[in-house]
Amino acid sequence: MNKQEKVVDLLQEIKVLLSHKKKVMNVEDLSVYTGLSKSKIYKLTHLQLIPMGSNPNIRQKFFDRDKIDAWLLGEPDLSDQHIEEQFNKTLLKNKK
């Protein structure tokens, strides 16, 4: 690895560290912060299984870092099976 590649890698690491300092995160920030895929985050938001901002005038999803930390420490079930079950329950509720 040459010197320029090392500098780029270091800058990427700094960018990730700085994103962890944000109080309010968007989906991309949350993905980096938690390691969850954007797809999984969107599924969790759709099913309302993750704490998020609720401003009806803003289409983009936002997340409070402190609430996300508390939620993660509560050991949420993030398995694909659990999310699929919740999705199916939501579908059944909406059919009625």
PDB file of N, CA and C in Angstrom:
ATOM      1  N   MET A   1       0.858  -1.176   0.000  1.00  0.00           N
ATOM      2  CA  MET A   1       0.000   0.000   0.000  1.00  0.00           C
ATOM      3  C   MET A   1       0.902   1.237   0.000  1.00  0.00           C
ATOM      4  N   ASN A   2       0.654   2.125  -0.970  1.00  0.00           N
ATOM      5  CA  ASN A   2       1.490   3.316  -1.045  1.00  0.00           C
ATOM      6  C   ASN A   2       0.993   4.385  -0.066  1.00  0.00           C
ATOM      7  N   LYS A   3       1.745   5.439   0.009  1.00  0.00           N
ATOM      8  CA  LYS A   3       1.463   6.500   0.979  1.00  0.00           C
ATOM      9  C   LYS A   3       0.101   7.157   0.712  1.00  0.00           C
ATOM     10  N   GLN A   4      -0.229   7.381  -0.552  1.00  0.00           N
ATOM     11  CA  GLN A   4      -1.502   8.026  -0.900  1.00  0.00           C
ATOM     12  C   GLN A   4      -2.686   7.137  -0.491  1.00  0.00           C
ATOM     13  N   GLU A   5      -2.589   5.841  -0.701  1.00  0.00           N
ATOM     14  CA  GLU A   5      -3.657   4.918  -0.305  1.00  0.00           C
ATOM     15  C   GLU A   5      -3.833   4.901   1.210  1.00  0.00           C
ATOM     16  N   LYS A   6      -2.730   4.976   1.940  1.00  0.00           N
ATOM     17  CA  LYS A   6      -2.799   5.015   3.401  1.00  0.00           C
ATOM     18  C   LYS A   6      -3.522   6.270   3.876  1.00  0.00           C
ATOM     19  N   VAL A   7      -3.246   7.404   3.221  1.00  0.00           N
ATOM     20  CA  VAL A   7      -3.897   8.662   3.594  1.00  0.00           C
ATOM     21  C   VAL A   7      -5.404   8.565   3.322  1.00  0.00           C
ATOM     22  N   VAL A   8      -5.779   8.002   2.184  1.00  0.00           N
ATOM     23  CA  VAL A   8      -7.196   7.849   1.841  1.00  0.00           C
ATOM     24  C   VAL A   8      -7.873   6.937   2.862  1.00  0.00           C
ATOM     25  N   ASP A   9      -7.245   5.844   3.216  1.00  0.00           N
ATOM     26  CA  ASP A   9      -7.804   4.931   4.216  1.00  0.00           C
ATOM     27  C   ASP A   9      -7.976   5.632   5.564  1.00  0.00           C
ATOM     28  N   LEU A  10      -6.984   6.400   5.954  1.00  0.00           N
ATOM     29  CA  LEU A  10      -7.050   7.132   7.218  1.00  0.00           C
ATOM     30  C   LEU A  10      -8.191   8.140   7.198  1.00  0.00           C
ATOM     31  N   LEU A  11      -8.363   8.832   6.084  1.00  0.00           N
ATOM     32  CA  LEU A  11      -9.465   9.800   5.969  1.00  0.00           C
ATOM     33  C   LEU A  11     -10.820   9.103   6.041  1.00  0.00           C
ATOM     34  N   GLN A  12     -10.942   7.929   5.467  1.00  0.00           N
ATOM     35  CA  GLN A  12     -12.187   7.159   5.552  1.00  0.00           C
ATOM     36  C   GLN A  12     -12.489   6.782   7.003  1.00  0.00           C
ATOM     37  N   GLU A  13     -11.468   6.353   7.729  1.00  0.00           N
ATOM     38  CA  GLU A  13     -11.640   6.003   9.140  1.00  0.00           C
ATOM     39  C   GLU A  13     -12.072   7.216   9.955  1.00  0.00           C
ATOM     40  N   ILE A  14     -11.473   8.362   9.675  1.00  0.00           N
ATOM     41  CA  ILE A  14     -11.841   9.603  10.376  1.00  0.00           C
ATOM     42  C   ILE A  14     -13.282   9.969  10.064  1.00  0.00           C
ATOM     43  N   LYS A  15     -13.688   9.816   8.816  1.00  0.00           N
ATOM     44  CA  LYS A  15     -15.068  10.109   8.424  1.00  0.00           C
ATOM     45  C   LYS A  15     -16.051   9.242   9.208  1.00  0.00           C
ATOM     46  N   VAL A  16     -15.740   7.966   9.346  1.00  0.00           N
ATOM     47  CA  VAL A  16     -16.611   7.051  10.100  1.00  0.00           C
ATOM     48  C   VAL A  16     -16.667   7.468  11.568  1.00  0.00           C
ATOM     49  N   LEU A  17     -15.526   7.798  12.145  1.00  0.00           N
ATOM     50  CA  LEU A  17     -15.498   8.221  13.547  1.00  0.00           C
ATOM     51  C   LEU A  17     -16.301   9.493  13.765  1.00  0.00           C
ATOM     52  N   LEU A  18     -16.200  10.438  12.852  1.00  0.00           N
ATOM     53  CA  LEU A  18     -16.955  11.684  12.980  1.00  0.00           C
ATOM     54  C   LEU A  18     -18.446  11.451  12.827  1.00  0.00           C
ATOM     55  N   SER A  19     -18.836  10.493  12.002  1.00  0.00           N
ATOM     56  CA  SER A  19     -20.265  10.224  11.831  1.00  0.00           C
ATOM     57  C   SER A  19     -20.866   9.671  13.123  1.00  0.00           C
ATOM     58  N   HIS A  20     -20.051   9.060  13.956  1.00  0.00           N
ATOM     59  CA  HIS A  20     -20.539   8.531  15.235  1.00  0.00           C
ATOM     60  C   HIS A  20     -20.808   9.640  16.246  1.00  0.00           C
ATOM     61  N   LYS A  21     -20.340  10.839  15.968  1.00  0.00           N
ATOM     62  CA  LYS A  21     -20.533  11.967  16.880  1.00  0.00           C
ATOM     63  C   LYS A  21     -21.848  12.692  16.631  1.00  0.00           C
ATOM     64  N   LYS A  22     -22.499  12.389  15.509  1.00  0.00           N
ATOM     65  CA  LYS A  22     -23.744  13.068  15.172  1.00  0.00           C
ATOM     66  C   LYS A  22     -24.847  12.662  16.138  1.00  0.00           C
ATOM     67  N   LYS A  23     -25.637  13.623  16.567  1.00  0.00           N
ATOM     68  CA  LYS A  23     -26.773  13.328  17.453  1.00  0.00           C
ATOM     69  C   LYS A  23     -27.953  12.797  16.646  1.00  0.00           C
ATOM     70  N   VAL A  24     -28.174  13.361  15.475  1.00  0.00           N
ATOM     71  CA  VAL A  24     -29.265  12.938  14.611  1.00  0.00           C
ATOM     72  C   VAL A  24     -28.659  12.338  13.344  1.00  0.00           C
ATOM     73  N   MET A  25     -29.111  11.137  13.010  1.00  0.00           N
ATOM     74  CA  MET A  25     -28.543  10.421  11.870  1.00  0.00           C
ATOM     75  C   MET A  25     -29.620  10.134  10.828  1.00  0.00           C
ATOM     76  N   ASN A  26     -29.186  10.053   9.572  1.00  0.00           N
ATOM     77  CA  ASN A  26     -30.081   9.577   8.527  1.00  0.00           C
ATOM     78  C   ASN A  26     -29.819   8.080   8.322  1.00  0.00           C
ATOM     79  N   VAL A  27     -30.461   7.476   7.340  1.00  0.00           N
ATOM     80  CA  VAL A  27     -30.335   6.031   7.140  1.00  0.00           C
ATOM     81  C   VAL A  27     -28.894   5.636   6.854  1.00  0.00           C
ATOM     82  N   GLU A  28     -28.226   6.414   6.019  1.00  0.00           N
ATOM     83  CA  GLU A  28     -26.834   6.081   5.693  1.00  0.00           C
ATOM     84  C   GLU A  28     -25.938   6.152   6.937  1.00  0.00           C
ATOM     85  N   ASP A  29     -26.086   7.206   7.730  1.00  0.00           N
ATOM     86  CA  ASP A  29     -25.308   7.342   8.966  1.00  0.00           C
ATOM     87  C   ASP A  29     -25.590   6.165   9.900  1.00  0.00           C
ATOM     88  N   LEU A  30     -26.872   5.812  10.017  1.00  0.00           N
ATOM     89  CA  LEU A  30     -27.267   4.727  10.910  1.00  0.00           C
ATOM     90  C   LEU A  30     -26.681   3.397  10.456  1.00  0.00           C
ATOM     91  N   SER A  31     -26.634   3.191   9.155  1.00  0.00           N
ATOM     92  CA  SER A  31     -26.055   1.966   8.618  1.00  0.00           C
ATOM     93  C   SER A  31     -24.579   1.849   8.998  1.00  0.00           C
ATOM     94  N   VAL A  32     -23.855   2.950   8.860  1.00  0.00           N
ATOM     95  CA  VAL A  32     -22.435   2.956   9.235  1.00  0.00           C
ATOM     96  C   VAL A  32     -22.293   2.766  10.739  1.00  0.00           C
ATOM     97  N   TYR A  33     -23.129   3.450  11.503  1.00  0.00           N
ATOM     98  CA  TYR A  33     -23.053   3.422  12.966  1.00  0.00           C
ATOM     99  C   TYR A  33     -23.347   2.039  13.541  1.00  0.00           C
ATOM    100  N   THR A  34     -24.372   1.375  12.992  1.00  0.00           N
ATOM    101  CA  THR A  34     -24.811   0.093  13.559  1.00  0.00           C
ATOM    102  C   THR A  34     -24.271  -1.126  12.824  1.00  0.00           C
ATOM    103  N   GLY A  35     -23.875  -0.933  11.571  1.00  0.00           N
ATOM    104  CA  GLY A  35     -23.462  -2.074  10.766  1.00  0.00           C
ATOM    105  C   GLY A  35     -24.641  -2.781  10.106  1.00  0.00           C
ATOM    106  N   LEU A  36     -25.853  -2.270  10.324  1.00  0.00           N
ATOM    107  CA  LEU A  36     -27.036  -2.836   9.672  1.00  0.00           C
ATOM    108  C   LEU A  36     -27.088  -2.348   8.228  1.00  0.00           C
ATOM    109  N   SER A  37     -27.601  -3.195   7.342  1.00  0.00           N
ATOM    110  CA  SER A  37     -27.734  -2.773   5.953  1.00  0.00           C
ATOM    111  C   SER A  37     -28.848  -1.739   5.849  1.00  0.00           C
ATOM    112  N   LYS A  38     -28.776  -0.913   4.822  1.00  0.00           N
ATOM    113  CA  LYS A  38     -29.832   0.075   4.594  1.00  0.00           C
ATOM    114  C   LYS A  38     -31.160  -0.628   4.377  1.00  0.00           C
ATOM    115  N   SER A  39     -31.128  -1.748   3.690  1.00  0.00           N
ATOM    116  CA  SER A  39     -32.346  -2.516   3.427  1.00  0.00           C
ATOM    117  C   SER A  39     -33.017  -2.929   4.730  1.00  0.00           C
ATOM    118  N   LYS A  40     -32.216  -3.431   5.667  1.00  0.00           N
ATOM    119  CA  LYS A  40     -32.779  -3.868   6.952  1.00  0.00           C
ATOM    120  C   LYS A  40     -33.322  -2.667   7.727  1.00  0.00           C
ATOM    121  N   ILE A  41     -32.630  -1.543   7.662  1.00  0.00           N
ATOM    122  CA  ILE A  41     -33.102  -0.338   8.349  1.00  0.00           C
ATOM    123  C   ILE A  41     -34.442   0.109   7.773  1.00  0.00           C
ATOM    124  N   TYR A  42     -34.568   0.079   6.445  1.00  0.00           N
ATOM    125  CA  TYR A  42     -35.842   0.475   5.840  1.00  0.00           C
ATOM    126  C   TYR A  42     -36.965  -0.488   6.242  1.00  0.00           C
ATOM    127  N   LYS A  43     -36.660  -1.776   6.333  1.00  0.00           N
ATOM    128  CA  LYS A  43     -37.664  -2.743   6.784  1.00  0.00           C
ATOM    129  C   LYS A  43     -38.089  -2.437   8.216  1.00  0.00           C
ATOM    130  N   LEU A  44     -37.112  -2.151   9.067  1.00  0.00           N
ATOM    131  CA  LEU A  44     -37.409  -1.849  10.469  1.00  0.00           C
ATOM    132  C   LEU A  44     -38.234  -0.568  10.600  1.00  0.00           C
ATOM    133  N   THR A  45     -37.946   0.431   9.767  1.00  0.00           N
ATOM    134  CA  THR A  45     -38.723   1.666   9.839  1.00  0.00           C
ATOM    135  C   THR A  45     -40.150   1.435   9.353  1.00  0.00           C
ATOM    136  N   HIS A  46     -40.288   0.665   8.284  1.00  0.00           N
ATOM    137  CA  HIS A  46     -41.618   0.383   7.749  1.00  0.00           C
ATOM    138  C   HIS A  46     -42.487  -0.329   8.788  1.00  0.00           C
ATOM    139  N   LEU A  47     -41.890  -1.230   9.531  1.00  0.00           N
ATOM    140  CA  LEU A  47     -42.616  -1.998  10.543  1.00  0.00           C
ATOM    141  C   LEU A  47     -42.654  -1.286  11.893  1.00  0.00           C
ATOM    142  N   GLN A  48     -42.044  -0.125  11.964  1.00  0.00           N
ATOM    143  CA  GLN A  48     -41.969   0.669  13.189  1.00  0.00           C
ATOM    144  C   GLN A  48     -41.343  -0.134  14.338  1.00  0.00           C
ATOM    145  N   LEU A  49     -40.279  -0.849  14.016  1.00  0.00           N
ATOM    146  CA  LEU A  49     -39.558  -1.650  15.005  1.00  0.00           C
ATOM    147  C   LEU A  49     -38.283  -0.968  15.480  1.00  0.00           C
ATOM    148  N   ILE A  50     -38.052   0.260  15.023  1.00  0.00           N
ATOM    149  CA  ILE A  50     -36.850   0.995  15.382  1.00  0.00           C
ATOM    150  C   ILE A  50     -37.270   2.418  15.762  1.00  0.00           C
ATOM    151  N   PRO A  51     -36.677   2.985  16.809  1.00  0.00           N
ATOM    152  CA  PRO A  51     -37.050   4.359  17.174  1.00  0.00           C
ATOM    153  C   PRO A  51     -36.561   5.347  16.116  1.00  0.00           C
ATOM    154  N   MET A  52     -37.461   6.212  15.679  1.00  0.00           N
ATOM    155  CA  MET A  52     -37.103   7.188  14.652  1.00  0.00           C
ATOM    156  C   MET A  52     -37.918   8.451  14.827  1.00  0.00           C
ATOM    157  N   GLY A  53     -37.475   9.511  14.168  1.00  0.00           N
ATOM    158  CA  GLY A  53     -38.197  10.775  14.193  1.00  0.00           C
ATOM    159  C   GLY A  53     -39.561  10.613  13.547  1.00  0.00           C
ATOM    160  N   SER A  54     -40.502  11.430  13.961  1.00  0.00           N
ATOM    161  CA  SER A  54     -41.862  11.278  13.447  1.00  0.00           C
ATOM    162  C   SER A  54     -42.417  12.587  12.895  1.00  0.00           C
ATOM    163  N   ASN A  55     -41.585  13.374  12.263  1.00  0.00           N
ATOM    164  CA  ASN A  55     -42.042  14.621  11.673  1.00  0.00           C
ATOM    165  C   ASN A  55     -42.731  14.308  10.342  1.00  0.00           C
ATOM    166  N   PRO A  56     -44.057  14.515  10.244  1.00  0.00           N
ATOM    167  CA  PRO A  56     -44.777  14.164   9.023  1.00  0.00           C
ATOM    168  C   PRO A  56     -44.413  15.044   7.830  1.00  0.00           C
ATOM    169  N   ASN A  57     -43.757  16.162   8.075  1.00  0.00           N
ATOM    170  CA  ASN A  57     -43.375  17.075   6.996  1.00  0.00           C
ATOM    171  C   ASN A  57     -42.031  16.716   6.366  1.00  0.00           C
ATOM    172  N   ILE A  58     -41.363  15.713   6.922  1.00  0.00           N
ATOM    173  CA  ILE A  58     -40.056  15.298   6.405  1.00  0.00           C
ATOM    174  C   ILE A  58     -40.169  13.855   5.935  1.00  0.00           C
ATOM    175  N   ARG A  59     -39.919  13.655   4.665  1.00  0.00           N
ATOM    176  CA  ARG A  59     -40.036  12.301   4.100  1.00  0.00           C
ATOM    177  C   ARG A  59     -38.862  11.406   4.527  1.00  0.00           C
ATOM    178  N   GLN A  60     -37.687  12.006   4.638  1.00  0.00           N
ATOM    179  CA  GLN A  60     -36.500  11.242   5.006  1.00  0.00           C
ATOM    180  C   GLN A  60     -36.596  10.801   6.461  1.00  0.00           C
ATOM    181  N   LYS A  61     -36.069   9.636   6.765  1.00  0.00           N
ATOM    182  CA  LYS A  61     -36.074   9.106   8.133  1.00  0.00           C
ATOM    183  C   LYS A  61     -34.853   9.628   8.884  1.00  0.00           C
ATOM    184  N   PHE A  62     -35.086  10.010  10.147  1.00  0.00           N
ATOM    185  CA  PHE A  62     -33.994  10.450  11.009  1.00  0.00           C
ATOM    186  C   PHE A  62     -34.043   9.682  12.316  1.00  0.00           C
ATOM    187  N   PHE A  63     -32.881   9.507  12.930  1.00  0.00           N
ATOM    188  CA  PHE A  63     -32.752   8.690  14.126  1.00  0.00           C
ATOM    189  C   PHE A  63     -31.905   9.422  15.160  1.00  0.00           C
ATOM    190  N   ASP A  64     -32.361   9.404  16.401  1.00  0.00           N
ATOM    191  CA  ASP A  64     -31.641  10.004  17.515  1.00  0.00           C
ATOM    192  C   ASP A  64     -30.634   8.976  18.037  1.00  0.00           C
ATOM    193  N   ARG A  65     -29.357   9.360  18.057  1.00  0.00           N
ATOM    194  CA  ARG A  65     -28.298   8.418  18.450  1.00  0.00           C
ATOM    195  C   ARG A  65     -28.538   7.838  19.846  1.00  0.00           C
ATOM    196  N   ASP A  66     -28.970   8.666  20.794  1.00  0.00           N
ATOM    197  CA  ASP A  66     -29.190   8.173  22.159  1.00  0.00           C
ATOM    198  C   ASP A  66     -30.308   7.129  22.201  1.00  0.00           C
ATOM    199  N   LYS A  67     -31.382   7.377  21.455  1.00  0.00           N
ATOM    200  CA  LYS A  67     -32.488   6.401  21.410  1.00  0.00           C
ATOM    201  C   LYS A  67     -32.066   5.121  20.712  1.00  0.00           C
ATOM    202  N   ILE A  68     -31.251   5.248  19.672  1.00  0.00           N
ATOM    203  CA  ILE A  68     -30.746   4.061  18.971  1.00  0.00           C
ATOM    204  C   ILE A  68     -29.847   3.256  19.908  1.00  0.00           C
ATOM    205  N   ASP A  69     -28.986   3.940  20.654  1.00  0.00           N
ATOM    206  CA  ASP A  69     -28.111   3.240  21.605  1.00  0.00           C
ATOM    207  C   ASP A  69     -28.942   2.470  22.628  1.00  0.00           C
ATOM    208  N   ALA A  70     -29.962   3.117  23.191  1.00  0.00           N
ATOM    209  CA  ALA A  70     -30.820   2.452  24.184  1.00  0.00           C
ATOM    210  C   ALA A  70     -31.542   1.270  23.550  1.00  0.00           C
ATOM    211  N   TRP A  71     -32.009   1.448  22.339  1.00  0.00           N
ATOM    212  CA  TRP A  71     -32.711   0.373  21.622  1.00  0.00           C
ATOM    213  C   TRP A  71     -31.772  -0.803  21.377  1.00  0.00           C
ATOM    214  N   LEU A  72     -30.556  -0.525  20.927  1.00  0.00           N
ATOM    215  CA  LEU A  72     -29.589  -1.592  20.672  1.00  0.00           C
ATOM    216  C   LEU A  72     -29.200  -2.317  21.960  1.00  0.00           C
ATOM    217  N   LEU A  73     -29.058  -1.558  23.046  1.00  0.00           N
ATOM    218  CA  LEU A  73     -28.705  -2.174  24.323  1.00  0.00           C
ATOM    219  C   LEU A  73     -29.848  -3.018  24.879  1.00  0.00           C
ATOM    220  N   GLY A  74     -31.058  -2.765  24.404  1.00  0.00           N
ATOM    221  CA  GLY A  74     -32.221  -3.565  24.795  1.00  0.00           C
ATOM    222  C   GLY A  74     -32.287  -4.890  24.058  1.00  0.00           C
ATOM    223  N   GLU A  75     -31.281  -5.155  23.247  1.00  0.00           N
ATOM    224  CA  GLU A  75     -31.153  -6.399  22.494  1.00  0.00           C
ATOM    225  C   GLU A  75     -32.379  -6.694  21.628  1.00  0.00           C
ATOM    226  N   PRO A  76     -32.665  -5.835  20.660  1.00  0.00           N
ATOM    227  CA  PRO A  76     -33.809  -6.078  19.782  1.00  0.00           C
ATOM    228  C   PRO A  76     -33.570  -7.301  18.901  1.00  0.00           C
ATOM    229  N   ASP A  77     -34.635  -7.967  18.523  1.00  0.00           N
ATOM    230  CA  ASP A  77     -34.529  -9.125  17.628  1.00  0.00           C
ATOM    231  C   ASP A  77     -34.431  -8.591  16.205  1.00  0.00           C
ATOM    232  N   LEU A  78     -33.248  -8.644  15.645  1.00  0.00           N
ATOM    233  CA  LEU A  78     -33.003  -8.118  14.308  1.00  0.00           C
ATOM    234  C   LEU A  78     -32.874  -9.228  13.271  1.00  0.00           C
ATOM    235  N   SER A  79     -33.278 -10.439  13.645  1.00  0.00           N
ATOM    236  CA  SER A  79     -33.158 -11.555  12.715  1.00  0.00           C
ATOM    237  C   SER A  79     -34.123 -11.374  11.551  1.00  0.00           C
ATOM    238  N   ASP A  80     -33.727 -11.862  10.399  1.00  0.00           N
ATOM    239  CA  ASP A  80     -34.587 -11.777   9.224  1.00  0.00           C
ATOM    240  C   ASP A  80     -35.910 -12.500   9.474  1.00  0.00           C
ATOM    241  N   GLN A  81     -35.865 -13.601  10.208  1.00  0.00           N
ATOM    242  CA  GLN A  81     -37.078 -14.369  10.498  1.00  0.00           C
ATOM    243  C   GLN A  81     -38.067 -13.529  11.312  1.00  0.00           C
ATOM    244  N   HIS A  82     -37.591 -12.853  12.346  1.00  0.00           N
ATOM    245  CA  HIS A  82     -38.466 -12.022  13.175  1.00  0.00           C
ATOM    246  C   HIS A  82     -39.056 -10.875  12.359  1.00  0.00           C
ATOM    247  N   ILE A  83     -38.247 -10.244  11.556  1.00  0.00           N
ATOM    248  CA  ILE A  83     -38.728  -9.130  10.741  1.00  0.00           C
ATOM    249  C   ILE A  83     -39.781  -9.625   9.747  1.00  0.00           C
ATOM    250  N   GLU A  84     -39.552 -10.770   9.147  1.00  0.00           N
ATOM    251  CA  GLU A  84     -40.524 -11.348   8.219  1.00  0.00           C
ATOM    252  C   GLU A  84     -41.844 -11.660   8.927  1.00  0.00           C
ATOM    253  N   GLU A  85     -41.766 -12.199  10.140  1.00  0.00           N
ATOM    254  CA  GLU A  85     -42.981 -12.491  10.913  1.00  0.00           C
ATOM    255  C   GLU A  85     -43.757 -11.202  11.204  1.00  0.00           C
ATOM    256  N   GLN A  86     -43.046 -10.150  11.586  1.00  0.00           N
ATOM    257  CA  GLN A  86     -43.699  -8.878  11.874  1.00  0.00           C
ATOM    258  C   GLN A  86     -44.334  -8.289  10.609  1.00  0.00           C
ATOM    259  N   PHE A  87     -43.658  -8.451   9.498  1.00  0.00           N
ATOM    260  CA  PHE A  87     -44.189  -7.971   8.228  1.00  0.00           C
ATOM    261  C   PHE A  87     -45.484  -8.701   7.883  1.00  0.00           C
ATOM    262  N   ASN A  88     -45.482 -10.011   8.063  1.00  0.00           N
ATOM    263  CA  ASN A  88     -46.686 -10.798   7.777  1.00  0.00           C
ATOM    264  C   ASN A  88     -47.840 -10.418   8.704  1.00  0.00           C
ATOM    265  N   LYS A  89     -47.549 -10.162   9.973  1.00  0.00           N
ATOM    266  CA  LYS A  89     -48.588  -9.718  10.910  1.00  0.00           C
ATOM    267  C   LYS A  89     -49.184  -8.380  10.463  1.00  0.00           C
ATOM    268  N   THR A  90     -48.322  -7.495  10.009  1.00  0.00           N
ATOM    269  CA  THR A  90     -48.782  -6.192   9.527  1.00  0.00           C
ATOM    270  C   THR A  90     -49.682  -6.356   8.309  1.00  0.00           C
ATOM    271  N   LEU A  91     -49.302  -7.248   7.416  1.00  0.00           N
ATOM    272  CA  LEU A  91     -50.117  -7.503   6.227  1.00  0.00           C
ATOM    273  C   LEU A  91     -51.507  -8.016   6.627  1.00  0.00           C
ATOM    274  N   LEU A  92     -51.536  -8.938   7.579  1.00  0.00           N
ATOM    275  CA  LEU A  92     -52.812  -9.493   8.023  1.00  0.00           C
ATOM    276  C   LEU A  92     -53.695  -8.425   8.663  1.00  0.00           C
ATOM    277  N   LYS A  93     -53.108  -7.544   9.464  1.00  0.00           N
ATOM    278  CA  LYS A  93     -53.856  -6.451  10.100  1.00  0.00           C
ATOM    279  C   LYS A  93     -54.441  -5.532   9.044  1.00  0.00           C
ATOM    280  N   ASN A  94     -53.665  -5.234   8.015  1.00  0.00           N
ATOM    281  CA  ASN A  94     -54.109  -4.307   6.985  1.00  0.00           C
ATOM    282  C   ASN A  94     -55.200  -4.896   6.091  1.00  0.00           C
ATOM    283  N   LYS A  95     -55.291  -6.212   6.022  1.00  0.00           N
ATOM    284  CA  LYS A  95     -56.327  -6.855   5.207  1.00  0.00           C
ATOM    285  C   LYS A  95     -57.695  -6.762   5.868  1.00  0.00           C
ATOM    286  N   LYS A  96     -57.703  -6.674   7.201  1.00  0.00           N
ATOM    287  CA  LYS A  96     -58.972  -6.661   7.937  1.00  0.00           C
ATOM    288  C   LYS A  96     -59.681  -5.355   7.856  1.00  0.00           C
TER     289      LYS A  96
END
